[in-house]
Short mmCIF file of C-alpha atoms in Angstrom, two decimals:
data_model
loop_
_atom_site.label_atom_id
_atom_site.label_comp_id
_atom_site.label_asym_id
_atom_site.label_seq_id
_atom_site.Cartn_x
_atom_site.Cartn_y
_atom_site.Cartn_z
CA UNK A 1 -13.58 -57.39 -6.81
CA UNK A 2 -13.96 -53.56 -8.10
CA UNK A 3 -15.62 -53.06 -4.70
CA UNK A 4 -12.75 -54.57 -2.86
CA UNK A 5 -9.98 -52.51 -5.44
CA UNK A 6 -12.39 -49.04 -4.31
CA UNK A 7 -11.52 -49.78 -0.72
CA UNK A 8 -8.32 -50.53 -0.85
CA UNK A 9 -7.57 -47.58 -3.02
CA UNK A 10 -9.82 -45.50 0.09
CA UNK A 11 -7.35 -46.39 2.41
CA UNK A 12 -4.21 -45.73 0.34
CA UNK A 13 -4.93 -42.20 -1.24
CA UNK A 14 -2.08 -40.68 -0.14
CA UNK A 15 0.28 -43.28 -1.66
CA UNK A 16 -1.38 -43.41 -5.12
CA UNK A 17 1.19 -42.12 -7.46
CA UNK A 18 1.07 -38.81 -9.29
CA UNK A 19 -1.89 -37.68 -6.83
CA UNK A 20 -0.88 -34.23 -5.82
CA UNK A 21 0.19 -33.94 -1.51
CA UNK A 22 -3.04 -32.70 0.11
CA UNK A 23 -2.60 -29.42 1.46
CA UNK A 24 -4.81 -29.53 4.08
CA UNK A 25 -2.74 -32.39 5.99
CA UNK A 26 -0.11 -30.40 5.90
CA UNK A 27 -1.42 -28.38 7.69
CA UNK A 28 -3.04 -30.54 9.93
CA UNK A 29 0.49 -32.17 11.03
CA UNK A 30 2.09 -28.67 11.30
CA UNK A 31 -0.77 -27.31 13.73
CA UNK A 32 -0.16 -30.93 15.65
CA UNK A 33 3.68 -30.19 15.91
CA UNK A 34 3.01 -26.69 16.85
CA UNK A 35 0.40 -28.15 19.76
CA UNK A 36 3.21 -30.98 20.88
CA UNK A 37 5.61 -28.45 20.74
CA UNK A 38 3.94 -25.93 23.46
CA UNK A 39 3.07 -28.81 25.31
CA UNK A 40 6.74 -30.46 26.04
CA UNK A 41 9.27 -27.91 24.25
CA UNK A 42 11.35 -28.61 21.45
CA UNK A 43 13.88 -31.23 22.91
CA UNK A 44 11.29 -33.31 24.23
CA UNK A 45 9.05 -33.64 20.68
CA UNK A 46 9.21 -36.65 18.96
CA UNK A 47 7.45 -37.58 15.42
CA UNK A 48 6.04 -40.30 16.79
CA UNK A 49 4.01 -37.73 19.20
CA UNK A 50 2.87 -35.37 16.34
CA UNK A 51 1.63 -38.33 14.44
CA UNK A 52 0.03 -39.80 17.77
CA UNK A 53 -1.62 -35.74 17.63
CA UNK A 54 -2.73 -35.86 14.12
CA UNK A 55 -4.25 -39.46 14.12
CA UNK A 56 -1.52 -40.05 11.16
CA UNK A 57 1.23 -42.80 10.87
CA UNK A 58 4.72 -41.97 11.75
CA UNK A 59 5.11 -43.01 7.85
CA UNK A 60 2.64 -39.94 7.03
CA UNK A 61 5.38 -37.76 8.34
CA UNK A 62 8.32 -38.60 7.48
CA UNK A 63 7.31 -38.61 3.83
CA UNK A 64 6.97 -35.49 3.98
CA UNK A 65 9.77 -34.23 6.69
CA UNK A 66 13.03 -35.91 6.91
CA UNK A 67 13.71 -34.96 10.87
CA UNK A 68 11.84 -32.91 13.36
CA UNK A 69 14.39 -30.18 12.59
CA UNK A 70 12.54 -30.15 9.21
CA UNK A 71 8.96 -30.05 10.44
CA UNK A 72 9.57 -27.26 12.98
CA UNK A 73 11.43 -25.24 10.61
CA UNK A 74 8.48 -25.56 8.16
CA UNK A 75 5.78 -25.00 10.57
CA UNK A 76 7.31 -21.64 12.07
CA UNK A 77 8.15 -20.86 8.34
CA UNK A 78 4.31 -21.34 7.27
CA UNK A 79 2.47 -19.89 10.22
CA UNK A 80 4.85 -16.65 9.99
CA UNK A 81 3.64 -16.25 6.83
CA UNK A 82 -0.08 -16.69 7.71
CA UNK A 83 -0.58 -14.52 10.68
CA UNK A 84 0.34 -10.75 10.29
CA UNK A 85 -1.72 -8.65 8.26
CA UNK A 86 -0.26 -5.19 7.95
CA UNK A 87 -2.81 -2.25 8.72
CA UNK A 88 -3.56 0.67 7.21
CA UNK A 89 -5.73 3.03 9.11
CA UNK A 90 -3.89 6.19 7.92
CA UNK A 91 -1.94 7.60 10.74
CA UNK A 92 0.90 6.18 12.98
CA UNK A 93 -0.76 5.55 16.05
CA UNK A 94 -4.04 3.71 14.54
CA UNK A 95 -1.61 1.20 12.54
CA UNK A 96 0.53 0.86 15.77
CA UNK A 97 -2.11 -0.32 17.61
CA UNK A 98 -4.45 -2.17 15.55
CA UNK A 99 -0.71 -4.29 14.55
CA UNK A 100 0.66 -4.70 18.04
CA UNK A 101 -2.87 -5.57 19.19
CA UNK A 102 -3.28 -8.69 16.90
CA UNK A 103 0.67 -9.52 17.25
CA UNK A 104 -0.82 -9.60 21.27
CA UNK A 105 -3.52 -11.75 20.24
CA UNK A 106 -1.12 -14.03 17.86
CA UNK A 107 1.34 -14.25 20.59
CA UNK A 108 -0.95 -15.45 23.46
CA UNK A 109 -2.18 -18.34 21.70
CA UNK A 110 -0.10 -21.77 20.63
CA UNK A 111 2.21 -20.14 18.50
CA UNK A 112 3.66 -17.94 21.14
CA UNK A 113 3.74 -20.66 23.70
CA UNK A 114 5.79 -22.70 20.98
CA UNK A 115 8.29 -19.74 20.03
CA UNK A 116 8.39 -19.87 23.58
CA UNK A 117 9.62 -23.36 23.73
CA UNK A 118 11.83 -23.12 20.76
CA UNK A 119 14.23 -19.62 22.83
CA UNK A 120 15.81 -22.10 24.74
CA UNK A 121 17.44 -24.08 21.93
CA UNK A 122 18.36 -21.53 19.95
CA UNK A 123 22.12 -21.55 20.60
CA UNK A 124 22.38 -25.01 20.39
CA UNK A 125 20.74 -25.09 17.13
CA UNK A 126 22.11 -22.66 14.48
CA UNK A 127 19.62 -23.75 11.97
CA UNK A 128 16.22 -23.95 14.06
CA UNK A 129 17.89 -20.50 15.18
CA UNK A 130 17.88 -18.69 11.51
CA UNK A 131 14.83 -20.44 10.50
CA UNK A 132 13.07 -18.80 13.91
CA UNK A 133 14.62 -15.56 12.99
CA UNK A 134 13.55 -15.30 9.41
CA UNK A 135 10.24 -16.23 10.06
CA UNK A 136 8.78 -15.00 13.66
CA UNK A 137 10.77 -12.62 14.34
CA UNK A 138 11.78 -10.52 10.68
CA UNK A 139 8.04 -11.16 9.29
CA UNK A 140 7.07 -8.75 12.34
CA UNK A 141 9.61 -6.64 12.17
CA UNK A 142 9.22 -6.41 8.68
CA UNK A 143 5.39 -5.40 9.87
CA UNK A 144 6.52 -2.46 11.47
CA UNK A 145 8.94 -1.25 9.71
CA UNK A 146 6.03 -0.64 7.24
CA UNK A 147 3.67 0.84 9.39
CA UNK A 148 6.57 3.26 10.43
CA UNK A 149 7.78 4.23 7.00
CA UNK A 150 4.47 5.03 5.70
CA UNK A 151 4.25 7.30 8.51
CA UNK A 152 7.57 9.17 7.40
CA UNK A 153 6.37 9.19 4.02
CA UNK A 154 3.51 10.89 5.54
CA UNK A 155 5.67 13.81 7.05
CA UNK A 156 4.30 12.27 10.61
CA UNK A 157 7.77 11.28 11.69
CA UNK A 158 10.88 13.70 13.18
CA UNK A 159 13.70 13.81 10.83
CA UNK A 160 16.31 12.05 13.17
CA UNK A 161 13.29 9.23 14.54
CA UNK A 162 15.17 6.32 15.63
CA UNK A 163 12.95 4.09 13.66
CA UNK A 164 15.12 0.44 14.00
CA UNK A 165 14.76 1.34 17.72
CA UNK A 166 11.22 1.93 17.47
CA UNK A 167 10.56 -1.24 16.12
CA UNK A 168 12.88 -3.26 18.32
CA UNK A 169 11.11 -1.73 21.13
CA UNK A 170 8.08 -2.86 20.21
CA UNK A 171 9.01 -6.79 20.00
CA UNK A 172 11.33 -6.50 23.16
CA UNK A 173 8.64 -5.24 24.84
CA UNK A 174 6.02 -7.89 24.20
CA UNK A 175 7.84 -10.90 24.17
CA UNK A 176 9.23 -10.15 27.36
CA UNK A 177 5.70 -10.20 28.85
CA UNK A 178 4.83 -13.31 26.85
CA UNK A 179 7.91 -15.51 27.90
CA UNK A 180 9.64 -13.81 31.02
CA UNK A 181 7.57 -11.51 33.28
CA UNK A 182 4.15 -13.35 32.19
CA UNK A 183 2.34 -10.27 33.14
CA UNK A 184 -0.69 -9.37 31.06
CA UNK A 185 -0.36 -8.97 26.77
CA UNK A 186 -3.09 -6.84 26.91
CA UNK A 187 -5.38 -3.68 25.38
CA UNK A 188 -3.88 -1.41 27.76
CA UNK A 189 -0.49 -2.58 27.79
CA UNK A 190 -0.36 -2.45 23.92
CA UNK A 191 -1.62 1.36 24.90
CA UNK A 192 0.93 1.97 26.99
CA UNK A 193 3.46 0.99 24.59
CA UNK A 194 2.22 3.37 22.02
CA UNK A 195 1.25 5.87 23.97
CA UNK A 196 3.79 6.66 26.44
CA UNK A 197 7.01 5.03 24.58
CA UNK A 198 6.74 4.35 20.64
CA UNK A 199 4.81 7.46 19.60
CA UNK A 200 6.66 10.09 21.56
CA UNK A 201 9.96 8.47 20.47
CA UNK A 202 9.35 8.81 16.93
CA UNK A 203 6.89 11.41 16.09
CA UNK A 204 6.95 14.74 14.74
CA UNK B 1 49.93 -46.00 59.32
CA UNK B 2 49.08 -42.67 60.55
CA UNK B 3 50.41 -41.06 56.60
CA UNK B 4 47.72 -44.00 55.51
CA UNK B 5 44.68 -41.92 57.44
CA UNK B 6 45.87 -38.49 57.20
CA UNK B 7 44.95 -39.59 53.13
CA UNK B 8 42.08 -41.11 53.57
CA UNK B 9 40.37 -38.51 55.93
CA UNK B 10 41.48 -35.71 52.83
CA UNK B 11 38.90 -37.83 50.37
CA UNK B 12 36.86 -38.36 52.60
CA UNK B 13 36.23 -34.80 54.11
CA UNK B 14 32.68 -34.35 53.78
CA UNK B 15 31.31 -37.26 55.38
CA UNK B 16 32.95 -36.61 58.79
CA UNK B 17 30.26 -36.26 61.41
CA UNK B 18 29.65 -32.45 62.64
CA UNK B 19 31.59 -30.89 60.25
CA UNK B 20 29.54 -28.00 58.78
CA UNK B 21 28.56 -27.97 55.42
CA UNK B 22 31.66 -26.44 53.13
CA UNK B 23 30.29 -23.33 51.66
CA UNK B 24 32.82 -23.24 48.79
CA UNK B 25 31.70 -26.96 47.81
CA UNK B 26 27.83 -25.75 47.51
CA UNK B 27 28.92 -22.72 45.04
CA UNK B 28 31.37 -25.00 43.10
CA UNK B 29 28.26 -27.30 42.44
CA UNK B 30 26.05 -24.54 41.98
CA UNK B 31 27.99 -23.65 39.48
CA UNK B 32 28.60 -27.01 37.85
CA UNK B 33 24.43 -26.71 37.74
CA UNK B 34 24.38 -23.29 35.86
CA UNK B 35 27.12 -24.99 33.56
CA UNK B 36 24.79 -28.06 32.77
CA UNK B 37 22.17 -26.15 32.50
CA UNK B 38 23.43 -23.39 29.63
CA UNK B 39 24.73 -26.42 27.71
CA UNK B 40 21.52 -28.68 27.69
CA UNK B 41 18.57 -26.78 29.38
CA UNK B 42 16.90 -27.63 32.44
CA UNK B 43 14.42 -30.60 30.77
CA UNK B 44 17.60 -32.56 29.46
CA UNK B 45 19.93 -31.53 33.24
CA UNK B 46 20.52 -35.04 35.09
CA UNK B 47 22.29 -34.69 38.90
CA UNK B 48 24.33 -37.05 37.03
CA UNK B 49 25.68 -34.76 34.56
CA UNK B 50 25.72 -31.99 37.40
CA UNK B 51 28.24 -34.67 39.85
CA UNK B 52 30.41 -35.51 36.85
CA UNK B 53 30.72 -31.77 35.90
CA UNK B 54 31.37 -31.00 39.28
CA UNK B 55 33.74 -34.44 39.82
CA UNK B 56 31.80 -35.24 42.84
CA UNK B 57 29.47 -38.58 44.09
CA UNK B 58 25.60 -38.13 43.41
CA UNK B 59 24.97 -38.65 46.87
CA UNK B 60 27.06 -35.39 47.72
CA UNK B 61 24.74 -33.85 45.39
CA UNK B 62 21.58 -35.44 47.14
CA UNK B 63 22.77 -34.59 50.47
CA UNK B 64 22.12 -30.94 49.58
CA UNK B 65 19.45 -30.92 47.13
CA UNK B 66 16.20 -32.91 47.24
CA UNK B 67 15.48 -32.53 43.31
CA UNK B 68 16.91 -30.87 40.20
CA UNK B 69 13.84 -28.66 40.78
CA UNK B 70 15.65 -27.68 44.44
CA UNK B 71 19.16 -27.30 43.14
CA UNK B 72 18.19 -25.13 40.23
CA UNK B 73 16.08 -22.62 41.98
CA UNK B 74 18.99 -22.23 44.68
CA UNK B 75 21.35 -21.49 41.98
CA UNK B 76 19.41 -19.19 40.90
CA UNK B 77 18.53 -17.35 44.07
CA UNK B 78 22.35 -17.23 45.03
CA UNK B 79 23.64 -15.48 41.69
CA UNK B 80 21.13 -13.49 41.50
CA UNK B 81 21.77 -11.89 44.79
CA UNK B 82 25.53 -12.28 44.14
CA UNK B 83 25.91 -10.42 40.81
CA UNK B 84 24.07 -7.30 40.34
CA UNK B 85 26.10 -3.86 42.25
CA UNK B 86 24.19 -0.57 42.75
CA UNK B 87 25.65 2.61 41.02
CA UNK B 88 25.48 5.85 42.33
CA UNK B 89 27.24 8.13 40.58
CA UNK B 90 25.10 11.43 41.09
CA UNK B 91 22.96 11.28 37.61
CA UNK B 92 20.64 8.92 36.30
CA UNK B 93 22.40 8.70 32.59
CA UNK B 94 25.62 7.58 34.86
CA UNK B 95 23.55 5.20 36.95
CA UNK B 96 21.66 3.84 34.28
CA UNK B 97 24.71 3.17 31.79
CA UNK B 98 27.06 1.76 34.86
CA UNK B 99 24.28 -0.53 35.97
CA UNK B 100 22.90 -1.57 31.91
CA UNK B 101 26.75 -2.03 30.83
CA UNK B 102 27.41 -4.41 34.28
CA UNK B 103 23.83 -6.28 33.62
CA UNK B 104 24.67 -6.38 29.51
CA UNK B 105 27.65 -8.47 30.63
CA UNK B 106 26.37 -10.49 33.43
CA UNK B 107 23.80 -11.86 30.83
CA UNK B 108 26.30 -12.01 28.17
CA UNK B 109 27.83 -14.99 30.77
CA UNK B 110 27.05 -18.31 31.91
CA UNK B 111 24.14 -17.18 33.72
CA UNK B 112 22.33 -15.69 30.65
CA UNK B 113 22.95 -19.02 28.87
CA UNK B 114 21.33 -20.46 31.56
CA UNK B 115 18.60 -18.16 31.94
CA UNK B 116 17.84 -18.82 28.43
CA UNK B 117 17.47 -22.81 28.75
CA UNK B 118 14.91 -21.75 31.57
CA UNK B 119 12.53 -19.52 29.61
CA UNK B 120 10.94 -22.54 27.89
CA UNK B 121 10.06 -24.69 30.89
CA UNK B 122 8.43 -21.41 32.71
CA UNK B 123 5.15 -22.51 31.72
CA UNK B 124 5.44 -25.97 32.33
CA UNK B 125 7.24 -25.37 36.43
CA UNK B 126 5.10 -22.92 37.96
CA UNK B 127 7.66 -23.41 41.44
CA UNK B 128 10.71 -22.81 38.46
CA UNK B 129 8.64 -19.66 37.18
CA UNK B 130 8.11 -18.24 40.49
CA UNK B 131 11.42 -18.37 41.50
CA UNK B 132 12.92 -17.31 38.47
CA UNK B 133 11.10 -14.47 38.42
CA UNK B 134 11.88 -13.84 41.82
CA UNK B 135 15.61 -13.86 41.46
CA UNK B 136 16.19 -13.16 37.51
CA UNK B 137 13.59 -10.29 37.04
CA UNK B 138 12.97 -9.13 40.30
CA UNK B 139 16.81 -8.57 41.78
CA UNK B 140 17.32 -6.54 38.15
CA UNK B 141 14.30 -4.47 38.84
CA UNK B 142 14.77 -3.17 42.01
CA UNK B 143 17.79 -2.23 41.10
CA UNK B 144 16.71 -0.20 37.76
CA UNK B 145 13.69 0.88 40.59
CA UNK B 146 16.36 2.49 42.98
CA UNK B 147 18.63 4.44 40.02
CA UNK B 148 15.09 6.00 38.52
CA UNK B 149 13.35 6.83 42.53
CA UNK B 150 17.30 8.38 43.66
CA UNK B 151 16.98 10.67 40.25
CA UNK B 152 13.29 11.43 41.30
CA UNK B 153 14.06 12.34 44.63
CA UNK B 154 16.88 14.50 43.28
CA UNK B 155 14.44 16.13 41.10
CA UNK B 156 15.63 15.14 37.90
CA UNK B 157 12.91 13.77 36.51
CA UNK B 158 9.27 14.91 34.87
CA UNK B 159 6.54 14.82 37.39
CA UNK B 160 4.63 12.37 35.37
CA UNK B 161 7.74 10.27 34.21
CA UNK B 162 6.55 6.07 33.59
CA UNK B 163 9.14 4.79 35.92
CA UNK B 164 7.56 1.18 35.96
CA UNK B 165 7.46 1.71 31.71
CA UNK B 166 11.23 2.83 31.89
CA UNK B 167 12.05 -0.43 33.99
CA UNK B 168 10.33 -2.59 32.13
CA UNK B 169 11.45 -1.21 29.03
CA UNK B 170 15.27 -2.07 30.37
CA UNK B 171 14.64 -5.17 31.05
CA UNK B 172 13.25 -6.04 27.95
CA UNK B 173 15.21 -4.78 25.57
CA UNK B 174 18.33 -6.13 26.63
CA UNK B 175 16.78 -9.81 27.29
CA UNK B 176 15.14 -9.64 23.31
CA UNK B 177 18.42 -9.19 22.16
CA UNK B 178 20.10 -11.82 24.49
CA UNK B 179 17.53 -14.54 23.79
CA UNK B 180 15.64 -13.62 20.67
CA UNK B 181 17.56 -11.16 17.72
CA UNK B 182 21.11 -12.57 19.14
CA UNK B 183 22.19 -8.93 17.60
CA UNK B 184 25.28 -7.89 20.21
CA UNK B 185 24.27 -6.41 23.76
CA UNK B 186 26.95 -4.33 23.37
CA UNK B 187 28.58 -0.82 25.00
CA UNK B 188 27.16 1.23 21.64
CA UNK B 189 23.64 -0.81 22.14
CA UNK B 190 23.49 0.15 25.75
CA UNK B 191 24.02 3.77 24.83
CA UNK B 192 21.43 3.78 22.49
CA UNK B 193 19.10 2.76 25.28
CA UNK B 194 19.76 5.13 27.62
CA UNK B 195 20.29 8.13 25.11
CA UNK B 196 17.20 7.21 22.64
CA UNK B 197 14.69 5.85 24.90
CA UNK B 198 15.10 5.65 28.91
CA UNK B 199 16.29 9.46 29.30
CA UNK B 200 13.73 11.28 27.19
CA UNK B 201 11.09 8.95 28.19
CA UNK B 202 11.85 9.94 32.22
CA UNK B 203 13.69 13.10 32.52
CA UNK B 204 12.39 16.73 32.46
#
């Protein structure tokens, strides 16, 4: 009887009352809707897919989600937060290109292949689209906008540096490789970029 | 009698034998695809919705196209080659603000909406990609190509000038904000472009 009440318990953990959500399957359904979600876009995700992903019940998700609006908002919002450590090598160029080359990196695995499939809903869905804002695109801009003050605090900068452009630049010019051209996210192109276009157009 | 057939060969136009395809008919449905398309994307685009849009029988639709696949990448191929003019006013900040304010507004349409819907399934139709970059990116680009070559030749720009950076650079920062920020692509944004960034980074 106590060995039967052990197993049943085994196979109901996540129901018991007052036990705390495990943190870890969060995580594991928000990689699986990040995977379903570069596989077949937005639209085309369903919850019963990301539990078919994580090996979970469609039950498992939707106690903690309400609607796939709910579960992409949170994963973007998590991963955002995860992802972008800021540099601080000293001078302008160093931070510019250690940054840009892990945003690269960041971008050309599942997470930029998801943004990718989240662009094209983004005027049809005004909360996905704020949510996607706040989180992938202001937590890199927020990034650089670091690495480029420091730099004027440094006396590195020209007084009149366009600095918003700078740092518009900078995300224009690699998500356009990621999701339009497809052309190469790469050591040299992240060069290129500071090399021949950020640094001249802000430096001293 | 003869008032009864004179009305029934009007609806019944385009199935008469040897009667070339009507021209105006295939852009009017080309259209009604582009207006689909910005609306729902290109996963969630039936020929159904396309016929209804365009108040015309499937089968008309059919008749032309083989598959959504077909009927999108035409649409695409004839805007593209439709929409974008060639300045040539004398100086490449003229060119380059005449053709950036034209493209600006072209994406700020229908077709940008639909362009949009299209980024996500890029990596999923590699026929879609191809010709979308084909039409979309390339038609823009030789454009930008021509305006920077015509100042070269005209000696108005530094010897070792990135014109493929300066292009690329166009490109991409008026599609981030079209797709991504949704900040306005705007007369004082194009400016900024051309002032800021493509000028200093090309002329001497």
């Amino acid at each position: 009887m106590a060995v039967t009440t052990a197993a049943y318990s085994g196979d109901n953990r996540s129901a018991q009352r007052g036990r705390p959500r495990d943190a870890s399957r969060d995580d594991a359904l928000r990689q699986a809707a990040l995977e379903v979600m570069a596989e077949v876009g937005y639209r085309a995700l369903t919850m019963d897919a990301v539990a078919a992903r994580a090996r979970a019940g469609k039950a498992t998700i939707y106690r903690r989600w309400e609607s796939k609006l709910d579960l992409v908002i949170d994963t973007c919002t998590q991963l955002a937060s995860q992802n972008l450590a800021t540099p601080d090598t000293g001078t302008l160029d160093g931070d510019l290109r250690e940054f840009l080359s892990s945003f690269a990196a960041f971008l050309s695995g599942p997470i930029g292949k998801a943004a990718q499939a989240l662009v094209g809903e983004l005027p049809h869905e005004p909360e996905l689209a704020a949510a996607f804002r706040e989180t992938f695109l202001i937590s890199q801009r927020n990034v650089l906008r670091g690495i480029i003050d420091r730099a004027g605090d440094r006396g590195e900068l020209r007084p009149d540096a366009p600095r918003g452009m700078a740092v518009e630049l900078a995300g224009a010019a690699l998500t356009y490789r990621l999701m339009l051209t497809g052309d190469p996210l790469d050591e040299t192109f992240v060069n290129k970029i500071v090399d021949q276009v950020l640094v001249p157009l802000i430096k001293s």
